[in-house]
Short mmCIF file of C-alpha atoms in Angstrom, two decimals:
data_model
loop_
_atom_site.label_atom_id
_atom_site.label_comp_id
_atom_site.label_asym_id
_atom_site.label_seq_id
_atom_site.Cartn_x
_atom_site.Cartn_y
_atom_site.Cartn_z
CA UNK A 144 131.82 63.24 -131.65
CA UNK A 145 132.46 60.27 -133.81
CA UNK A 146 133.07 57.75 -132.03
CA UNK A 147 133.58 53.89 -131.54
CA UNK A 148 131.88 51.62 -133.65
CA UNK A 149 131.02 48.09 -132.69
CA UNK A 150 133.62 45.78 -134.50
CA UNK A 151 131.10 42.67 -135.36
CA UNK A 152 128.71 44.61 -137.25
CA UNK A 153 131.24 46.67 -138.92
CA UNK A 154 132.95 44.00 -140.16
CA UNK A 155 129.36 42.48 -141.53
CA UNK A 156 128.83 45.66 -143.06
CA UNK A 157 130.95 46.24 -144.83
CA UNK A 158 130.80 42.47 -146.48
CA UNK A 159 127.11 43.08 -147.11
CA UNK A 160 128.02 46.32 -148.98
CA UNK A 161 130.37 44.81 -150.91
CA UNK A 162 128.34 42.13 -151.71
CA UNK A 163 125.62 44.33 -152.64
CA UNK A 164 127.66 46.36 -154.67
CA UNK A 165 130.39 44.34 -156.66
CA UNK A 166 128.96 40.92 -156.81
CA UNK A 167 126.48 40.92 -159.64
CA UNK A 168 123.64 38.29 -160.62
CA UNK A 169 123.71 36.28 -156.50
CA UNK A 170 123.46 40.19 -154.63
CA UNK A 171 120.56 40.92 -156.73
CA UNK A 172 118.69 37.40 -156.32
CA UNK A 173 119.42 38.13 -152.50
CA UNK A 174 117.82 41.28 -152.38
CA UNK A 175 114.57 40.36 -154.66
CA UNK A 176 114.23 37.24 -152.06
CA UNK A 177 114.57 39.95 -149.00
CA UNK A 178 111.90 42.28 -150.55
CA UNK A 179 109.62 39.01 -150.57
CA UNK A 180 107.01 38.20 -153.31
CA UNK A 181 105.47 41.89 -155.20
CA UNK A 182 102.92 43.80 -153.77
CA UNK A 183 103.76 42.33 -150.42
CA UNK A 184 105.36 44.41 -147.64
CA UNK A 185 108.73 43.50 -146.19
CA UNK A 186 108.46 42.22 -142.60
CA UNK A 187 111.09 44.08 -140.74
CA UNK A 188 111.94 44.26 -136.96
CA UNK A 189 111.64 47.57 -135.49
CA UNK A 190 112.67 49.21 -131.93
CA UNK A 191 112.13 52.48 -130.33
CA UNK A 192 114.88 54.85 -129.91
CA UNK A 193 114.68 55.00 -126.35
CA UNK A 194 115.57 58.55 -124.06
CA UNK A 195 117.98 57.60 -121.20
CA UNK A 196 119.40 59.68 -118.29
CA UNK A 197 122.60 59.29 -118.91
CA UNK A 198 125.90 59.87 -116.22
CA UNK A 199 128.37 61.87 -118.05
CA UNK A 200 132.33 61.00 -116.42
CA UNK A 201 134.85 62.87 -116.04
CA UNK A 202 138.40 61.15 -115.41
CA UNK A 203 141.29 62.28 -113.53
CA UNK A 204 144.03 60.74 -111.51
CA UNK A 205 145.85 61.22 -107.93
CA UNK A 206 147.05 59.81 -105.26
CA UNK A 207 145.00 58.01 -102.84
CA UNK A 208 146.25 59.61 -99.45
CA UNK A 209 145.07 59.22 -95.77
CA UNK A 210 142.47 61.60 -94.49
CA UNK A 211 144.93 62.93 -91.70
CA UNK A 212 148.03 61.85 -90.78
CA UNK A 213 149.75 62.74 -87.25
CA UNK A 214 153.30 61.65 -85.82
CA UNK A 215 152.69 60.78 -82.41
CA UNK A 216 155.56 61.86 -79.67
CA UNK A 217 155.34 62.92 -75.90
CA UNK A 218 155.00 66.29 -74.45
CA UNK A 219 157.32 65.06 -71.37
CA UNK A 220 160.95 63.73 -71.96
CA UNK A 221 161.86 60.05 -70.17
CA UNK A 222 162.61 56.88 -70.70
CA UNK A 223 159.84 54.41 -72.94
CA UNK A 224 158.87 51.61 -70.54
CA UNK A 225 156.03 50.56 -72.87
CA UNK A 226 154.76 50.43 -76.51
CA UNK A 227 151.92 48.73 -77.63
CA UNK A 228 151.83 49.25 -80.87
CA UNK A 229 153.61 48.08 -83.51
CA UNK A 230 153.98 48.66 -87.78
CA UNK A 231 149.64 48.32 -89.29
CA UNK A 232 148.55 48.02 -85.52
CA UNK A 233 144.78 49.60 -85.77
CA UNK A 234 143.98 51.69 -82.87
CA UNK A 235 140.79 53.76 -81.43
CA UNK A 236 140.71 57.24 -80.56
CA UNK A 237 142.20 57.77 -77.03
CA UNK A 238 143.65 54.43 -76.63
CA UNK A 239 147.56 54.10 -75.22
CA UNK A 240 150.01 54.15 -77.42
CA UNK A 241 153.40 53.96 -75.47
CA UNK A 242 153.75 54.94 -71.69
CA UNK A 243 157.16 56.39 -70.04
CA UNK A 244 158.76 55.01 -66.80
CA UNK A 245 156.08 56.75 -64.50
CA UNK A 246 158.81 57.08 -61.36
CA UNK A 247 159.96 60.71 -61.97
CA UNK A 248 156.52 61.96 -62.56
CA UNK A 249 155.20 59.89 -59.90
CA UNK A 250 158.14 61.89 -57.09
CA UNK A 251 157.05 65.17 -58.99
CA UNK A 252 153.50 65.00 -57.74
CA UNK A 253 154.24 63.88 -54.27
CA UNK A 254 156.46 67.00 -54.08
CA UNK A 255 153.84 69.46 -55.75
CA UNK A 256 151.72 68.00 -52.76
CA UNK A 257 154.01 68.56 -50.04
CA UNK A 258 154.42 72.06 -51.14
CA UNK A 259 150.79 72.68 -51.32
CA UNK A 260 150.30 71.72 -47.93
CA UNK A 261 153.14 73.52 -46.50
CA UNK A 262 151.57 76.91 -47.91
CA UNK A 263 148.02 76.02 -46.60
CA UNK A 264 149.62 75.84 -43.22
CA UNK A 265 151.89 78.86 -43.41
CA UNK A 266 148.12 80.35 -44.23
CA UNK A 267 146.11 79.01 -40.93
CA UNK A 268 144.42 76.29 -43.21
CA UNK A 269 143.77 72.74 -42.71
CA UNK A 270 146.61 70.81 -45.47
CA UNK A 271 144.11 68.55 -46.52
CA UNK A 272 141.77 70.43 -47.25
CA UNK A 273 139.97 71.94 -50.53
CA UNK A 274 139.76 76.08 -50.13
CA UNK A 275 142.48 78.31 -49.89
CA UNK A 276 140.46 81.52 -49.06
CA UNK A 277 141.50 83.35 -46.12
CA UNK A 278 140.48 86.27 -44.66
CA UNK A 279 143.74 88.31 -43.95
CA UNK A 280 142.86 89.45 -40.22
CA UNK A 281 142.39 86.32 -39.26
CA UNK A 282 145.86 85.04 -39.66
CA UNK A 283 148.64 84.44 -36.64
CA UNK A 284 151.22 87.06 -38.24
CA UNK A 285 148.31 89.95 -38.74
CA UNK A 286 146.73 89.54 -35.57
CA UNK A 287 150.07 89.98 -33.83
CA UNK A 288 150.87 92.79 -35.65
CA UNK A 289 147.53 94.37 -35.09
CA UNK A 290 148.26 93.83 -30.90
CA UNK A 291 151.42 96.12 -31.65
CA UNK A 292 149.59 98.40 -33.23
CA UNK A 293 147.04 98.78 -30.82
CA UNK A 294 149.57 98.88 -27.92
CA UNK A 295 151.71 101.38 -29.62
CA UNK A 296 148.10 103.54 -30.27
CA UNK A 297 147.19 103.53 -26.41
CA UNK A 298 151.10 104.70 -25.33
CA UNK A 299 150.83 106.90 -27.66
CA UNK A 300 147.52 108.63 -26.41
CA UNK A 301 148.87 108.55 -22.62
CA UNK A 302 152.14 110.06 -23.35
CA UNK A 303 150.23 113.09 -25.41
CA UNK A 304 148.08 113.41 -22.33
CA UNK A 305 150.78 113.78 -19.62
CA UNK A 306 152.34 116.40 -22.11
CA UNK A 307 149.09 118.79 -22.19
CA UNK A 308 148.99 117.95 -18.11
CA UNK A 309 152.89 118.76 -17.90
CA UNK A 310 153.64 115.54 -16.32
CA UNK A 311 155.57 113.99 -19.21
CA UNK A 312 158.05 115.82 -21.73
CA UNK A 313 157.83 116.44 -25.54
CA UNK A 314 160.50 114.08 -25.90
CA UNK A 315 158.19 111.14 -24.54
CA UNK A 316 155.76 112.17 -26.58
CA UNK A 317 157.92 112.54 -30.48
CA UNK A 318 159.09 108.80 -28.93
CA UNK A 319 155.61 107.19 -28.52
CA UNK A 320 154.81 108.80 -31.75
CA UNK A 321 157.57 107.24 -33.51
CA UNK A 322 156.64 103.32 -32.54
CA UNK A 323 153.12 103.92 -33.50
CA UNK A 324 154.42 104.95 -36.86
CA UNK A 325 156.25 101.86 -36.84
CA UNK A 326 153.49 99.58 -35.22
CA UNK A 327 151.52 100.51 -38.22
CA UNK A 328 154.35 99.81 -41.18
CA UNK A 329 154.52 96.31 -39.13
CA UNK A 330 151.17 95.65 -39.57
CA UNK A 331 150.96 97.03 -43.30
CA UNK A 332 153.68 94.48 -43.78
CA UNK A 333 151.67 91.36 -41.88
CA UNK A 334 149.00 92.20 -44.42
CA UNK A 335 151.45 92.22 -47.77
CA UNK A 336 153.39 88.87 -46.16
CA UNK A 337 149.30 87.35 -46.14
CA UNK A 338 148.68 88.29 -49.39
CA UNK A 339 151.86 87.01 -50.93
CA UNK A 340 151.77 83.67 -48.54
CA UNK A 341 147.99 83.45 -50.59
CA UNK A 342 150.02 83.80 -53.79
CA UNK A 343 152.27 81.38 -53.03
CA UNK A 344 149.44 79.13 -52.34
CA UNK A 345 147.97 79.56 -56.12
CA UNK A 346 151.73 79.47 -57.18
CA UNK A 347 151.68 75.24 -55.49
CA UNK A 348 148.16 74.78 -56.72
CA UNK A 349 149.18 75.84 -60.25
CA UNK A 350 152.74 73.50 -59.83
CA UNK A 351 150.60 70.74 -58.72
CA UNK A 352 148.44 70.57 -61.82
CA UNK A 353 151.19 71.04 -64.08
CA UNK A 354 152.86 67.58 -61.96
CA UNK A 355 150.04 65.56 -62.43
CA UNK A 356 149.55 67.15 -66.09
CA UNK A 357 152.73 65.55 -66.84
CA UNK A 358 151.97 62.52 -65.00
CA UNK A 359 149.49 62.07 -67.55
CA UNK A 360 151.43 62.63 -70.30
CA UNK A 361 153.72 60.21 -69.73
CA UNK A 362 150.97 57.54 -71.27
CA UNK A 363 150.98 58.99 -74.89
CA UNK A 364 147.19 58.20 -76.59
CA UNK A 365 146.10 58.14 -80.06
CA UNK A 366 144.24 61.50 -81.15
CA UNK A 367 141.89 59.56 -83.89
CA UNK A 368 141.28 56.23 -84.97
CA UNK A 369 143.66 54.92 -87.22
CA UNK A 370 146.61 52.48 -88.43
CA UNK A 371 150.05 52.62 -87.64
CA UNK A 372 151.87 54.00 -90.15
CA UNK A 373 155.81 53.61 -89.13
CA UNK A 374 157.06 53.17 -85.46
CA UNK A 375 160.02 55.12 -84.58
CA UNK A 376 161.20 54.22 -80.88
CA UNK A 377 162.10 51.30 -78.71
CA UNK A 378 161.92 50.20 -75.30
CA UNK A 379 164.47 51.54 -72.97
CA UNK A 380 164.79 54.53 -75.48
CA UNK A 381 165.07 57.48 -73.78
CA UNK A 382 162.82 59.88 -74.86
CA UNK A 383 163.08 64.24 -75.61
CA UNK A 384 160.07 65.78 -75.57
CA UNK A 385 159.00 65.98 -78.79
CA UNK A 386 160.76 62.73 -80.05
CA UNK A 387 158.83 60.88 -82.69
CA UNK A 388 157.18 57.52 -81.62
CA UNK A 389 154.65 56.40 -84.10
CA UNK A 390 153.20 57.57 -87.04
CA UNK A 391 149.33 57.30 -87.39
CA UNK A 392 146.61 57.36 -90.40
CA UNK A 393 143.67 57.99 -90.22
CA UNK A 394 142.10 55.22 -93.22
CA UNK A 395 137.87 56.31 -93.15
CA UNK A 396 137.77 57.98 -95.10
CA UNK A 397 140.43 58.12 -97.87
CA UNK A 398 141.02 61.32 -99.07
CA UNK A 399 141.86 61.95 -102.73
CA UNK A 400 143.49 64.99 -103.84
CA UNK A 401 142.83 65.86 -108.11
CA UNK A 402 143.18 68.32 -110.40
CA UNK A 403 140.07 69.00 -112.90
CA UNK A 404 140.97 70.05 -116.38
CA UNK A 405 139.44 73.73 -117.13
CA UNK A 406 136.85 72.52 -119.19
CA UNK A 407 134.86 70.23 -117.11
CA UNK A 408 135.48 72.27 -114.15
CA UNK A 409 131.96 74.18 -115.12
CA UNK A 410 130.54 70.15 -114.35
CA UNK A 411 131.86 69.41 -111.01
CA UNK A 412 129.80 69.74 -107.79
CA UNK A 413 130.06 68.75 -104.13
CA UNK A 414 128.59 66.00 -103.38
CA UNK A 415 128.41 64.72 -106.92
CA UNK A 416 129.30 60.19 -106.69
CA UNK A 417 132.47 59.15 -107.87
CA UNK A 418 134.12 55.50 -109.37
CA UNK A 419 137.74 54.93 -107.50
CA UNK A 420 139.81 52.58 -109.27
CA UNK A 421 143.15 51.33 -107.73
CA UNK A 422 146.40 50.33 -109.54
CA UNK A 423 146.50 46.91 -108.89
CA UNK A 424 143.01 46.40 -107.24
CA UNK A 425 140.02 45.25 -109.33
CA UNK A 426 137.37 46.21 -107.43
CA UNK A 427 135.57 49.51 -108.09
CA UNK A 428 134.96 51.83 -105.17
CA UNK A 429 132.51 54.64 -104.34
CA UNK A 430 133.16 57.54 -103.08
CA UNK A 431 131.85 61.42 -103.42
CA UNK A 432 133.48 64.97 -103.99
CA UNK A 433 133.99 66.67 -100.92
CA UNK A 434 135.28 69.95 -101.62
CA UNK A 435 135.94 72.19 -104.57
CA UNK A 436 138.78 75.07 -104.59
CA UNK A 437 137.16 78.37 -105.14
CA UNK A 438 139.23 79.10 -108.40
CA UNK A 439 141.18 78.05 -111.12
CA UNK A 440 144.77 77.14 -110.74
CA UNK A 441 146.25 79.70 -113.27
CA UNK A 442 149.17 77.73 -113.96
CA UNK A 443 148.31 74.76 -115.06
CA UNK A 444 144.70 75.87 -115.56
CA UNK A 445 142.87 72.92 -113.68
CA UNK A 446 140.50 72.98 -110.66
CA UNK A 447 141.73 71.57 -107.36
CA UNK A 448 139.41 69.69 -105.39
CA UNK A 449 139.19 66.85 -102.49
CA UNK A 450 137.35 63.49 -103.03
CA UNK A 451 136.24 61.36 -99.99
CA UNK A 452 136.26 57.89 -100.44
CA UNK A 453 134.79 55.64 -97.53
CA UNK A 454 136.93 52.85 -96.21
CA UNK A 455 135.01 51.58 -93.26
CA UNK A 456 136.74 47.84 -93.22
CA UNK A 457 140.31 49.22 -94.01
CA UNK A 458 140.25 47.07 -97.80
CA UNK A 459 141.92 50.42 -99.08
CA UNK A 460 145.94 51.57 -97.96
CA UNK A 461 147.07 55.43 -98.49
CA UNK A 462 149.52 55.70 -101.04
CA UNK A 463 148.61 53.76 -104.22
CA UNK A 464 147.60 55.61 -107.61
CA UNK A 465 143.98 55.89 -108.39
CA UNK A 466 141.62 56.68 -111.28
CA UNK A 467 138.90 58.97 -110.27
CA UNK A 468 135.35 58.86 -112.84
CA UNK A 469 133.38 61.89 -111.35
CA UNK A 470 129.81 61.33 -112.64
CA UNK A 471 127.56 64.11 -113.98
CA UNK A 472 124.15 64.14 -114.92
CA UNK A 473 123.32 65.75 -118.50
CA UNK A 474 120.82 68.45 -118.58
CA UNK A 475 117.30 67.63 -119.79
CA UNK A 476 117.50 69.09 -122.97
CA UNK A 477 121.01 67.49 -123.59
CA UNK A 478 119.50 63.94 -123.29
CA UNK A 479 120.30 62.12 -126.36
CA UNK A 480 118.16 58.71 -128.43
CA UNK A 481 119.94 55.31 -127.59
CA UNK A 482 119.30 52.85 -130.05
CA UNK A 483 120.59 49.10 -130.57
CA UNK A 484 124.47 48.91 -132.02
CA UNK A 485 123.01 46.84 -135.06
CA UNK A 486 120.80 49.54 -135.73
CA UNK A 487 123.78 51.73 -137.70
CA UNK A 488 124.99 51.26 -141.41
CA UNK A 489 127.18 52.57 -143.38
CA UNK A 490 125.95 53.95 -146.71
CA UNK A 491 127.91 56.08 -149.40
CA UNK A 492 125.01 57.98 -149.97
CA UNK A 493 121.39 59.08 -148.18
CA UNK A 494 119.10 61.93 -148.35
CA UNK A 495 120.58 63.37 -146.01
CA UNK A 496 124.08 62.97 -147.18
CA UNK A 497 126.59 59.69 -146.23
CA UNK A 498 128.25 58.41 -143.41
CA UNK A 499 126.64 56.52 -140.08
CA UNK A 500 122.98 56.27 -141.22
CA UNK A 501 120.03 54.60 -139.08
CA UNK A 502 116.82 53.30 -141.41
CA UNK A 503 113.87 55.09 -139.91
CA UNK A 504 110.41 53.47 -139.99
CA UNK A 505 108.20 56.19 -141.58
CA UNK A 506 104.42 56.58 -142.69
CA UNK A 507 100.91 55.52 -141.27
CA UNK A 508 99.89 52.22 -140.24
CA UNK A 509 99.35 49.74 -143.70
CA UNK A 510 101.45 51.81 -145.56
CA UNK A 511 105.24 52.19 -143.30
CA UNK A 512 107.72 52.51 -145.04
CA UNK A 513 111.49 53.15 -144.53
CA UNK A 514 113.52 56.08 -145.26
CA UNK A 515 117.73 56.70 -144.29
CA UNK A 516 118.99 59.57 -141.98
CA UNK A 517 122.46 60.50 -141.62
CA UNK A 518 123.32 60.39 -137.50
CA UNK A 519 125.67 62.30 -135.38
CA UNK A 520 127.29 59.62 -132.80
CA UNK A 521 127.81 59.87 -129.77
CA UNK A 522 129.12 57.06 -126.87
CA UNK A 523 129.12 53.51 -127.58
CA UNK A 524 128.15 51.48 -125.05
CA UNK A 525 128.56 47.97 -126.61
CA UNK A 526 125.24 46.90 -127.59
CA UNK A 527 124.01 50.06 -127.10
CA UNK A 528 125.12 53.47 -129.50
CA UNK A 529 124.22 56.77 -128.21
CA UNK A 530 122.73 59.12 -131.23
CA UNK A 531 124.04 62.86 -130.61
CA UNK A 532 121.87 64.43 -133.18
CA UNK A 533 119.65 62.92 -136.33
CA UNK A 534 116.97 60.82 -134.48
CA UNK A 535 115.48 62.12 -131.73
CA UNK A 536 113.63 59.71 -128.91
CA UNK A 537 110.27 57.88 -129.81
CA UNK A 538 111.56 57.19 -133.26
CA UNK A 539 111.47 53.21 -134.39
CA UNK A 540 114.09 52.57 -136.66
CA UNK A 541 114.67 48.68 -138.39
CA UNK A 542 118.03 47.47 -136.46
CA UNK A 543 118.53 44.10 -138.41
CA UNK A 544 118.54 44.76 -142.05
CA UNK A 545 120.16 42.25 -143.53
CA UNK A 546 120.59 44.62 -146.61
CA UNK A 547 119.37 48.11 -147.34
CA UNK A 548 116.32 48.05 -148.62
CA UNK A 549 115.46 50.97 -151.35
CA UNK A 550 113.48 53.70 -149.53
CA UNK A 551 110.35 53.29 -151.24
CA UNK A 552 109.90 49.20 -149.88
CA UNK A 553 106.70 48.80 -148.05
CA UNK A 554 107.33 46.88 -144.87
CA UNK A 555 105.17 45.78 -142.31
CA UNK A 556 107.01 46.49 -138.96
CA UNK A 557 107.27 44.02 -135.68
CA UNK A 558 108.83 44.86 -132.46
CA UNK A 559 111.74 43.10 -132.14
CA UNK A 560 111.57 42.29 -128.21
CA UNK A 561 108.43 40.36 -129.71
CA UNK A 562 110.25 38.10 -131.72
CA UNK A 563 113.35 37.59 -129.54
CA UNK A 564 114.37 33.85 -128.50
#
């Protein structure tokens, strides 16, 4: 590209040319007194055109949003009897946000408790105790049953052997038969009444956990470290579950969302640094891309991705617009010659045709002498111009002329860091 060109110089240029070209007899005495006495070279100051690695931006905009952002509310419904946070209040992970009248939940659990106990006992088991394995025969309601059933086994086993003597009748016998059959359903049933009293006794378990579960949630904690964003209940409010209490931010890191134009998508790379800048804010901040979208948006032909930017001391708020310079690194063989900004003229005509020209120190040493290329521009970096094509790095070239000096002027070259105030 073309393009900036230092204003000072530009201006001095173009009075020099003019002067050079349009003012006659006092241009001409100027130049003769610049070429010094003849036969005797021309002392000029050189530099090196230097090779520089240089970072290549890319600018887009976005909003500068929170990493996550969470609205905080209770799993339980009641009444808020505490909140101890209020609008920009900074909180860490896990600590209490608001806490519900704990009275209801408090009853809840005692009940649970009673409950538990009362199935441990209707089980044989100690109530305060741990393990709620029971072995099924071992129980008041089985063993009685079993005592029928053995009872009703031995009648039956007489009765059947007075029949074969012929003491007793058939009769006796289909009876006897009969309340064994029952004996046994009653016992059948003392085993199912065990196993469902053992049920039961997961069932209060369970319903105790899910008491003090809610006892717990009655103190609502934050999830991440963050700010308060908005807060959204009172005390004395009763509470649904559900009902919105606070909102929190999470502010490190900042996350930026952008769209990258199609063209320097190809550029972009996780990880690569990047230069926030904040309406309103002059200081610059650092931060690095964190994730790229696997494709192009086909709409508006951009690539999404996600910028991080670290905000460890909170300086930074979500919300405000932001300028985003992702820097890229040329390639190798992209690396362009930086020269000084006074190094450029303008002249209507060189060997190499006209525009931006840079005099180029050529020949061996004792007989240098200058000659003009035509140069490509690239960046200008105020007292610095980058040269896109026309002198390559390692080149000295004369950056304070006064005056061109014809091609052919022998000049004996000193580096101008040498004679620097």
């Amino acid at each position: 590209r073309t393009g900036s060109w230092p204003g000072a110089w530009l201006v001095g240029l173009a009075v020099a040319l003019s002067t050079a070209s349009g003012c006659g007899g006092a241009a001409a005495t100027g130049q003769r007194a610049a070429a010094g006495a003849p036969g005797e070279p021309r002392v000029v100051e050189v530099a090196a055109a230097r090779e520089q690695t240089l970072a290549r931006a890319v600018t887009v905009s976005g909003t500068l949003a929170a990493e996550q952002q969470v609205v905080l509310s209770f799993k339980v419904p009641g009444r808020l009897e505490s909140l101890f946070v209020d609008l920009g209040s900074s909180v860490a992970a896990g600590q209490p946000v608001a806490r519900l009248v704990p009275a209801d939940f408090d009853l809840r659990v005692s009940q649970a408790e009673a409950a538990l106990q009362q199935a441990r006992v209707r089980l044989g088991l100690d109530p305060a105790g741990t393990a709620d394995s029971v072995a099924p025969e071992g129980t008041a309601v089985v063993r009685e049953a079993r005592a029928v059933l053995d009872e009703a086994q031995l009648r039956r086993d007489r009765v059947k052997t007075f029949v074969d003597r012929g003491i007793s009748s058939r009769a006796e016998l289909d009876s006897a038969e009969a309340a064994l059959k029952v004996a046994d359903s009653r016992y059948q049933e003392a085993l199912e009444e065990v196993r469902t009293r053992q049920a039961l006794l997961a069932q209060r378990r369970v319903e105790l956990a899910i008491a003090r579960q809610q006892q717990d949630d009655a103190t609502l904690e934050a999830p991440f470290a963050g700010m308060i964003r908005e807060r959204t209940a009172a005390l004395g409010q009763y509470l649904a579950a559900g009902a919105p209490v606070a909102t929190l931010v999470r502010i490190d890191p900042l996350r930026l969302r952008l769209e990258v134009p199609e063209r320097e998508a190809a550029r972009v790379r996780t990880g690569q640094a990047v230069r926030v800048r904040v309406e309103g804010d002059a200081t610059e901040h650092a931060g690095r891309v964190a994730r790229l979208s696997p494709a192009i948006a086909e709409d508006s032909r951009t690539l999404p991705i996600e910028v991080e930017v670290p905000n460890p001391d909170g300086q930074l708020i979500a919300g405000p617009y932001a300028t985003v310079e992702i820097r890229t690194i040329r390639e190798q063989s992209q690396r362009p010659a930086i020269i000084p900004a006074n190094g450029l003229m303008l002249l209507p005509t060189t060997a190499d045709g006209g525009g931006p020209t840079v005099a180029v120190i050529a020949g061996q040493p004792g007989q240098h002498t200058l000659t003009y290329r035509s140069v490509k521009l690239g960046r200008d970096f105020g007292n610095d111009m980058e040269i896109a094509s026309g002198v390559p790095p390692g080149d000295r070239i004369a950056p304070t002329l006064p005056i061109p000096l014809p091609p052919a002027t022998r000049i004996e070259p000193v580096d101008a860091t040498a004679t620097s105030p």
